[in-house]
Every structure is written in C-alpha cells, then in structure tokens.
Short mmCIF file of C-alpha atoms and ligand atoms in Angstrom, two decimals:
data_model
loop_
_atom_site.label_atom_id
_atom_site.label_comp_id
_atom_site.label_asym_id
_atom_site.label_seq_id
_atom_site.Cartn_x
_atom_site.Cartn_y
_atom_site.Cartn_z
CA MET A 279 -85.30 -12.68 -21.38
CA THR A 280 -84.31 -10.02 -18.87
CA ASN A 281 -80.64 -9.73 -18.02
CA CYS A 282 -79.57 -11.76 -21.05
CA LEU A 283 -75.80 -12.31 -21.13
CA LEU A 284 -75.40 -14.63 -24.10
CA GLN A 285 -77.77 -14.86 -27.01
CA THR A 286 -77.39 -16.67 -30.30
CA ARG A 287 -79.75 -15.73 -33.10
CA GLY A 288 -80.03 -18.00 -36.08
CA LEU A 289 -76.47 -19.17 -35.50
CA THR A 290 -75.02 -21.19 -38.34
CA ALA A 291 -71.54 -22.70 -38.60
CA ARG A 292 -69.64 -24.58 -41.26
CA TYR A 293 -66.45 -26.52 -41.63
CA GLY A 294 -65.75 -25.95 -45.32
CA ASP A 295 -68.65 -27.49 -47.22
CA PHE A 296 -70.02 -29.22 -44.15
CA GLN A 297 -72.72 -27.32 -42.26
CA ALA A 298 -72.57 -28.14 -38.54
CA LEU A 299 -75.12 -25.68 -37.07
CA PHE A 300 -78.47 -24.69 -38.57
CA GLY A 301 -79.94 -21.54 -37.04
CA LEU A 302 -79.54 -21.96 -33.28
CA ASP A 303 -81.39 -19.62 -30.91
CA ILE A 304 -80.00 -19.98 -27.42
CA GLU A 305 -80.10 -17.65 -24.44
CA VAL A 306 -78.23 -17.58 -21.15
CA ALA A 307 -79.05 -15.01 -18.47
CA ALA A 308 -76.38 -13.43 -16.28
CA GLY A 309 -75.55 -15.85 -13.49
CA GLU A 310 -77.61 -18.69 -14.98
CA VAL A 311 -76.45 -22.30 -15.41
CA VAL A 312 -77.63 -23.79 -18.70
CA ALA A 313 -76.91 -27.32 -19.89
CA LEU A 314 -76.30 -28.25 -23.50
CA ILE A 315 -76.87 -31.93 -24.16
CA GLY A 316 -76.83 -34.06 -27.28
CA ALA A 317 -75.15 -37.06 -28.81
CA ASN A 318 -71.64 -37.13 -30.22
CA GLY A 319 -71.43 -34.90 -33.28
CA ALA A 320 -74.61 -32.93 -32.46
CA GLY A 321 -72.73 -29.61 -32.64
CA LYS A 322 -72.19 -28.79 -28.96
CA SER A 323 -68.46 -28.04 -29.20
CA THR A 324 -69.06 -26.17 -32.45
CA LEU A 325 -71.48 -23.85 -30.64
CA LEU A 326 -68.85 -23.17 -27.96
CA LYS A 327 -66.25 -22.50 -30.66
CA CYS A 328 -68.57 -19.88 -32.18
CA VAL A 329 -69.04 -18.16 -28.81
CA THR A 330 -65.28 -18.08 -28.11
CA GLY A 331 -64.37 -16.79 -31.57
CA LEU A 332 -62.57 -19.96 -32.68
CA LEU A 333 -65.07 -20.19 -35.54
CA PRO A 334 -66.25 -17.09 -37.40
CA THR A 335 -69.83 -15.83 -37.01
CA ARG A 336 -71.79 -13.21 -38.90
CA PRO A 337 -72.86 -9.93 -37.22
CA GLY A 338 -75.71 -10.43 -34.75
CA MET A 339 -75.46 -14.21 -34.61
CA VAL A 340 -73.72 -14.26 -31.23
CA MET A 341 -74.52 -11.43 -28.82
CA LEU A 342 -72.68 -10.97 -25.57
CA GLY A 343 -74.20 -8.46 -23.19
CA GLY A 344 -76.19 -7.10 -26.13
CA GLU A 345 -73.17 -6.65 -28.43
CA SER A 346 -72.26 -8.77 -31.43
CA ILE A 347 -68.95 -10.61 -31.14
CA ALA A 348 -68.58 -10.98 -34.93
CA GLY A 349 -65.08 -10.11 -36.06
CA LEU A 350 -63.57 -10.29 -32.57
CA ALA A 351 -60.49 -12.45 -31.98
CA PRO A 352 -60.62 -15.11 -29.25
CA HIS A 353 -58.53 -12.99 -26.85
CA GLN A 354 -60.93 -10.07 -27.28
CA ILE A 355 -63.79 -12.37 -26.31
CA VAL A 356 -61.85 -13.42 -23.19
CA GLN A 357 -61.53 -9.69 -22.45
CA ARG A 358 -65.30 -9.45 -22.62
CA GLY A 359 -65.60 -12.04 -19.89
CA VAL A 360 -65.89 -15.43 -21.60
CA ALA A 361 -63.65 -18.34 -20.55
CA MET A 362 -63.72 -21.94 -21.68
CA VAL A 363 -62.77 -25.26 -20.15
CA PRO A 364 -62.06 -27.06 -23.43
CA GLU A 365 -62.77 -30.67 -24.25
CA GLY A 366 -59.65 -32.67 -23.39
CA ARG A 367 -58.46 -29.95 -20.98
CA ARG A 368 -55.36 -28.87 -23.00
CA LEU A 369 -53.06 -28.12 -20.08
CA PHE A 370 -49.41 -27.20 -20.54
CA ALA A 371 -47.60 -30.51 -20.11
CA GLY A 372 -44.26 -30.26 -18.32
CA LEU A 373 -45.49 -27.40 -16.16
CA THR A 374 -46.66 -27.77 -12.58
CA VAL A 375 -50.18 -27.11 -11.39
CA GLU A 376 -49.21 -23.68 -10.13
CA ASP A 377 -47.28 -22.82 -13.31
CA ASN A 378 -50.34 -23.70 -15.37
CA LEU A 379 -52.44 -21.40 -13.19
CA GLN A 380 -49.76 -18.71 -13.35
CA VAL A 381 -49.73 -18.73 -17.15
CA ALA A 382 -53.49 -18.27 -17.10
CA ARG A 383 -53.37 -15.48 -14.56
CA ASP A 384 -50.60 -13.61 -16.40
CA HIS A 385 -52.50 -13.97 -19.65
CA ALA A 386 -55.68 -12.67 -18.01
CA ARG A 387 -53.80 -9.72 -16.53
CA ARG A 388 -52.28 -8.82 -19.88
CA LEU A 389 -55.73 -8.84 -21.40
CA ALA A 390 -57.10 -6.96 -18.39
CA SER A 391 -60.02 -9.34 -18.46
CA GLY A 392 -62.00 -9.60 -15.29
CA GLU A 393 -65.23 -7.74 -14.97
CA GLY A 394 -66.34 -10.84 -13.11
CA PRO A 395 -65.46 -12.02 -9.60
CA GLY A 396 -61.85 -11.73 -8.43
CA TRP A 397 -60.53 -15.28 -8.55
CA THR A 398 -57.08 -15.84 -7.03
CA PHE A 399 -54.83 -18.91 -6.65
CA GLU A 400 -55.94 -19.13 -3.03
CA ARG A 401 -59.61 -19.25 -3.96
CA VAL A 402 -58.97 -21.86 -6.65
CA TYR A 403 -57.11 -23.96 -4.03
CA GLU A 404 -60.03 -23.49 -1.64
CA LEU A 405 -62.38 -24.73 -4.32
CA PHE A 406 -60.15 -27.74 -5.10
CA PRO A 407 -57.98 -28.41 -2.01
CA VAL A 408 -56.19 -31.33 -3.71
CA LEU A 409 -54.61 -28.84 -6.13
CA SER A 410 -52.99 -27.02 -3.24
CA GLU A 411 -51.31 -30.29 -2.18
CA LYS A 412 -50.20 -30.90 -5.77
CA ARG A 413 -49.20 -27.34 -6.65
CA ARG A 414 -45.55 -28.30 -7.34
CA VAL A 415 -46.44 -31.43 -9.30
CA ALA A 416 -46.30 -31.59 -13.11
CA VAL A 417 -49.83 -31.73 -14.49
CA GLU A 418 -49.26 -34.88 -16.54
CA SER A 419 -48.80 -36.91 -13.36
CA LEU A 420 -52.19 -35.83 -11.99
CA SER A 421 -55.31 -37.96 -12.36
CA GLY A 422 -57.76 -36.98 -15.09
CA GLY A 423 -60.08 -35.45 -12.50
CA GLN A 424 -57.31 -33.37 -10.98
CA GLN A 425 -56.30 -32.18 -14.45
CA GLN A 426 -59.89 -31.15 -15.03
CA MET A 427 -59.76 -29.12 -11.80
CA VAL A 428 -56.65 -27.33 -13.09
CA ALA A 429 -58.45 -26.58 -16.35
CA ILE A 430 -61.38 -25.10 -14.43
CA GLY A 431 -59.06 -23.10 -12.17
CA ARG A 432 -57.24 -21.76 -15.19
CA ALA A 433 -60.50 -20.58 -16.75
CA LEU A 434 -61.65 -18.99 -13.47
CA LEU A 435 -58.46 -16.92 -13.25
CA CYS A 436 -59.75 -15.02 -16.31
CA ASN A 437 -62.58 -13.87 -14.01
CA PRO A 438 -65.30 -14.80 -16.48
CA ARG A 439 -68.89 -13.61 -16.50
CA LEU A 440 -69.57 -16.65 -18.62
CA LEU A 441 -67.82 -19.99 -18.19
CA LEU A 442 -68.18 -22.54 -20.98
CA CYS A 443 -67.45 -26.13 -19.93
CA ASP A 444 -67.05 -28.80 -22.59
CA GLU A 445 -67.72 -32.33 -21.29
CA LEU A 446 -66.29 -31.94 -17.79
CA SER A 447 -67.21 -35.50 -16.82
CA LEU A 448 -65.84 -37.28 -19.88
CA GLY A 449 -63.70 -40.28 -18.94
CA LEU A 450 -63.68 -39.50 -15.22
CA ALA A 451 -64.61 -41.73 -12.27
CA PRO A 452 -67.97 -41.01 -10.57
CA LYS A 453 -66.35 -39.87 -7.32
CA VAL A 454 -64.27 -37.17 -8.94
CA ILE A 455 -67.15 -36.15 -11.20
CA GLY A 456 -69.07 -35.55 -7.97
CA GLU A 457 -66.26 -33.39 -6.60
CA ILE A 458 -66.07 -31.32 -9.77
CA TYR A 459 -69.81 -30.84 -10.04
CA ALA A 460 -69.96 -29.88 -6.34
CA ALA A 461 -67.72 -26.92 -7.19
CA LEU A 462 -70.11 -25.54 -9.81
CA PRO A 463 -72.64 -24.00 -7.40
CA VAL A 464 -69.75 -22.22 -5.66
CA ILE A 465 -68.71 -20.73 -9.00
CA ALA A 466 -72.31 -19.83 -9.85
CA ALA A 467 -72.69 -18.15 -6.45
CA GLU A 468 -70.11 -15.62 -7.64
CA GLY A 469 -72.56 -14.58 -10.32
CA THR A 470 -70.76 -16.41 -13.13
CA ALA A 471 -73.09 -17.83 -15.75
CA MET A 472 -72.26 -21.26 -17.11
CA VAL A 473 -72.93 -23.35 -20.17
CA LEU A 474 -72.35 -27.01 -19.34
CA VAL A 475 -71.90 -29.26 -22.34
CA GLU A 476 -72.59 -32.71 -21.00
CA GLN A 477 -73.42 -36.15 -22.35
CA ASP A 478 -74.52 -37.42 -18.94
CA VAL A 479 -78.10 -36.17 -19.03
CA SER A 480 -78.99 -36.71 -15.35
CA LEU A 481 -75.87 -34.88 -14.29
CA ALA A 482 -76.69 -32.03 -16.69
CA GLN A 483 -80.25 -31.82 -15.38
CA ARG A 484 -79.20 -31.69 -11.74
CA ALA A 485 -76.58 -29.01 -12.33
CA SER A 486 -78.63 -26.60 -14.48
CA SER A 487 -81.85 -24.61 -14.41
CA ARG A 488 -82.58 -24.93 -18.12
CA LEU A 489 -81.34 -27.20 -20.84
CA TYR A 490 -81.09 -27.31 -24.61
CA CYS A 491 -80.72 -30.51 -26.55
CA LEU A 492 -79.00 -30.46 -29.93
CA LEU A 493 -79.40 -33.01 -32.68
CA GLU A 494 -77.52 -32.71 -35.97
CA GLY A 495 -76.94 -28.99 -35.53
CA ARG A 496 -80.47 -28.04 -34.47
CA VAL A 497 -82.15 -27.41 -31.12
CA THR A 498 -84.61 -30.26 -30.58
CA LEU A 499 -85.56 -29.46 -27.00
CA HIS A 500 -85.53 -26.43 -24.75
CA ALA A 501 -86.90 -27.03 -21.27
CA ALA A 502 -86.65 -26.34 -17.57
CA SER A 503 -84.13 -28.94 -16.37
CA GLY A 504 -86.17 -30.05 -13.35
CA LYS A 505 -89.43 -30.46 -15.23
CA VAL A 506 -88.58 -32.28 -18.43
CA GLY A 507 -89.24 -36.02 -18.60
CA ARG A 508 -86.95 -38.78 -19.75
CA GLU A 509 -89.12 -39.57 -22.76
CA ALA A 510 -88.96 -36.03 -24.17
CA ILE A 511 -85.21 -35.99 -23.69
CA THR A 512 -84.74 -39.35 -25.40
CA ARG A 513 -86.80 -38.16 -28.38
CA ALA A 514 -84.80 -34.93 -28.60
CA PHE A 515 -81.50 -36.78 -28.23
CA PHE A 516 -82.12 -39.42 -30.87
CA GLY A 517 -84.74 -37.82 -33.15
CA GLY A 518 -88.47 -37.24 -33.29
CA ALA A 519 -90.65 -34.16 -33.00
CA ALA A 520 -89.09 -31.00 -31.62
CA HIS A 521 -90.45 -29.66 -28.35
CA ALA A 522 -90.45 -26.10 -27.19
CA MET A 523 -90.85 -24.69 -23.75
CA ALA A 524 -93.60 -22.07 -23.43
N1 ADP B 729 -62.69 -29.42 -37.49
C1 ADP B 729 -63.74 -30.01 -38.09
N2 ADP B 729 -63.76 -30.22 -39.42
C2 ADP B 729 -64.82 -30.81 -40.02
N3 ADP B 729 -65.93 -31.22 -39.38
C3 ADP B 729 -65.95 -31.04 -38.05
C4 ADP B 729 -64.87 -30.43 -37.33
N4 ADP B 729 -65.20 -30.40 -36.03
C5 ADP B 729 -66.42 -30.95 -35.93
N5 ADP B 729 -66.87 -31.33 -37.14
C6 ADP B 729 -68.17 -31.96 -37.43
O1 ADP B 729 -69.20 -31.07 -36.98
C7 ADP B 729 -70.24 -31.79 -36.35
C8 ADP B 729 -70.41 -31.28 -34.94
O2 ADP B 729 -69.26 -31.58 -34.22
P1 ADP B 729 -69.06 -31.14 -32.70
O3 ADP B 729 -69.51 -29.75 -32.53
O4 ADP B 729 -67.67 -31.46 -32.32
O5 ADP B 729 -70.09 -32.12 -31.96
P2 ADP B 729 -70.25 -32.47 -30.42
O6 ADP B 729 -69.37 -31.55 -29.63
O7 ADP B 729 -71.71 -32.26 -30.14
O8 ADP B 729 -69.86 -33.91 -30.27
C9 ADP B 729 -69.85 -33.28 -36.43
O9 ADP B 729 -70.49 -33.84 -37.54
C10 ADP B 729 -68.36 -33.23 -36.62
O10 ADP B 729 -67.91 -34.36 -37.35
MG1 MG B 730 -67.79 -31.98 -28.37
#
C-alpha cells in the first residue's frame, strides 16, 4: 500500500494466559477511513489498545508511519499523532463541556502533539454546534450522543493523523448517530485517517472505504466496503470460510 500510515504485521495480543489476537495484518493509508467490524469479543477493542500502547506489542507488530511503536508509552503514541475515542467515552465527570475540551487541549499542548490539522475549540463547536450551546454544562447532564461529541472533540484537539473510534453508535438513538456520523467526512477532509470500530455493519460500510471483519481474534474478511455483499459479511461475522480481497 502506498502512503501507509498504520500497519499491523502478525499482531498478537494476550491477557495473561488468554490469547485475544492471532496474527492480524491490517493496513490504513493516510487519510483513509477503515471500518473494523465483528461480534462482541472478536478483539476489536484489543486491536485499538495495541495501537495506542495500552497493551504491549513486540517490535514490528504495529508500525506507524513506517516506525514500530513497540516500547512506546501511550502518551508517546499520542505525540506521534494517534488519538482514540474510547468505548464508553470516559469523560471527566463534574467538569463542563469546555473544561473537558480544555483538559484535552492542555494535555495535547504539553505533549506537543499535532502534526495533523489544527483543531481548535471553535472548530469543534462548528462541527457539533450543540456543544457550543452546552459549553458551560457539566458533561454528566448531557445526552449520550452529546457526550460522544465531547469525546470526539477531545480526541480531535490532539490533532491526530489517525483517529481510532470505538463503537461510536453504541446505545445512541438513530438521529444522533446520524449527526455524529455526518461529522466524520468533515474530519476525514482534514486528512485525518480513521479506524471505525462498529457493530452496526451498514453504518460501518457507508462510512468507510474498506473494512475488516474480526472473528475470535482473526481477520475473516477484508473487502472494499461498497462492494462486499451481506452474505460474505454474515459468514465472516459468525464463522465460515475466510475471504480475502485481491
Ligand atoms: N482486560 C481483559 N482481561 C481478560 N480478557 C479480556 C480483557 N479484555 C478483553 N478480554 C477478552 O479478549 C477478547 C476480545 O475482547 P475485545 O477486544 O474487548 O472484543 P471486542 O471489542 O471486539 O468486543 C474477549 O474474549 C474478551 O473477553
Ligand atoms: Mg470492544
């Protein structure tokens, strides 16, 4: 792949004796939106944890811009342009919307992260106007969708080259899912690559150019999102022969 930003090569991961990933080969080009689908427990969040340094990897297993991230601490990986919107959002309760964003921006400045586009509060509020109205409101009194917007804004303030999103749509109403997914092309237009972990397959397909399906820690499907049929996805999701894209 030309212009490869993220590459995993034979990526394995364990939690103690339990092996969660078995030799994953995944690539994401600069500026590309890739979806990662798969049932609960397939290993999607584990893969993201390996890329963000929350789980250890061996040299060469995770390459970012051609360099191995093995041995780097999570904050050093943020410095190299990777930000995550974690499952469950993990905002700072008791702080307002703007304070949550401020903490993220200050942290990003301390790390001097930001080879990517120059995100500011104003641009985050432009992306999600409702956050501007709620800027002085404590995050716990926001709706789930609004909290998800704060989590995305917080990640963007690190100016990532690569944004990892873990189950953005989980537990949210269709209307707000639509609003959040409508923001993704705006983010991608800045040249930020994205990995979208998503259990809603149609949503994942519409939002991405390529997709990978994981099943029990292995890639069971790699395909162009617009071309792959429902039957192949179902087989990859629940078991059956693996399919590869030429
Ligand atoms: N902290 C952990 N300790 C032990 N096992 C874990 C831990 N986190 C995840 N697992 C296991 O690893 C596998 C993959 O989990 P995960 O990556 O969270 O899946 P997904 O995000 O696709 O739902 C599952 O079998 C899960 O039970
Ligand atoms: Mg998960």
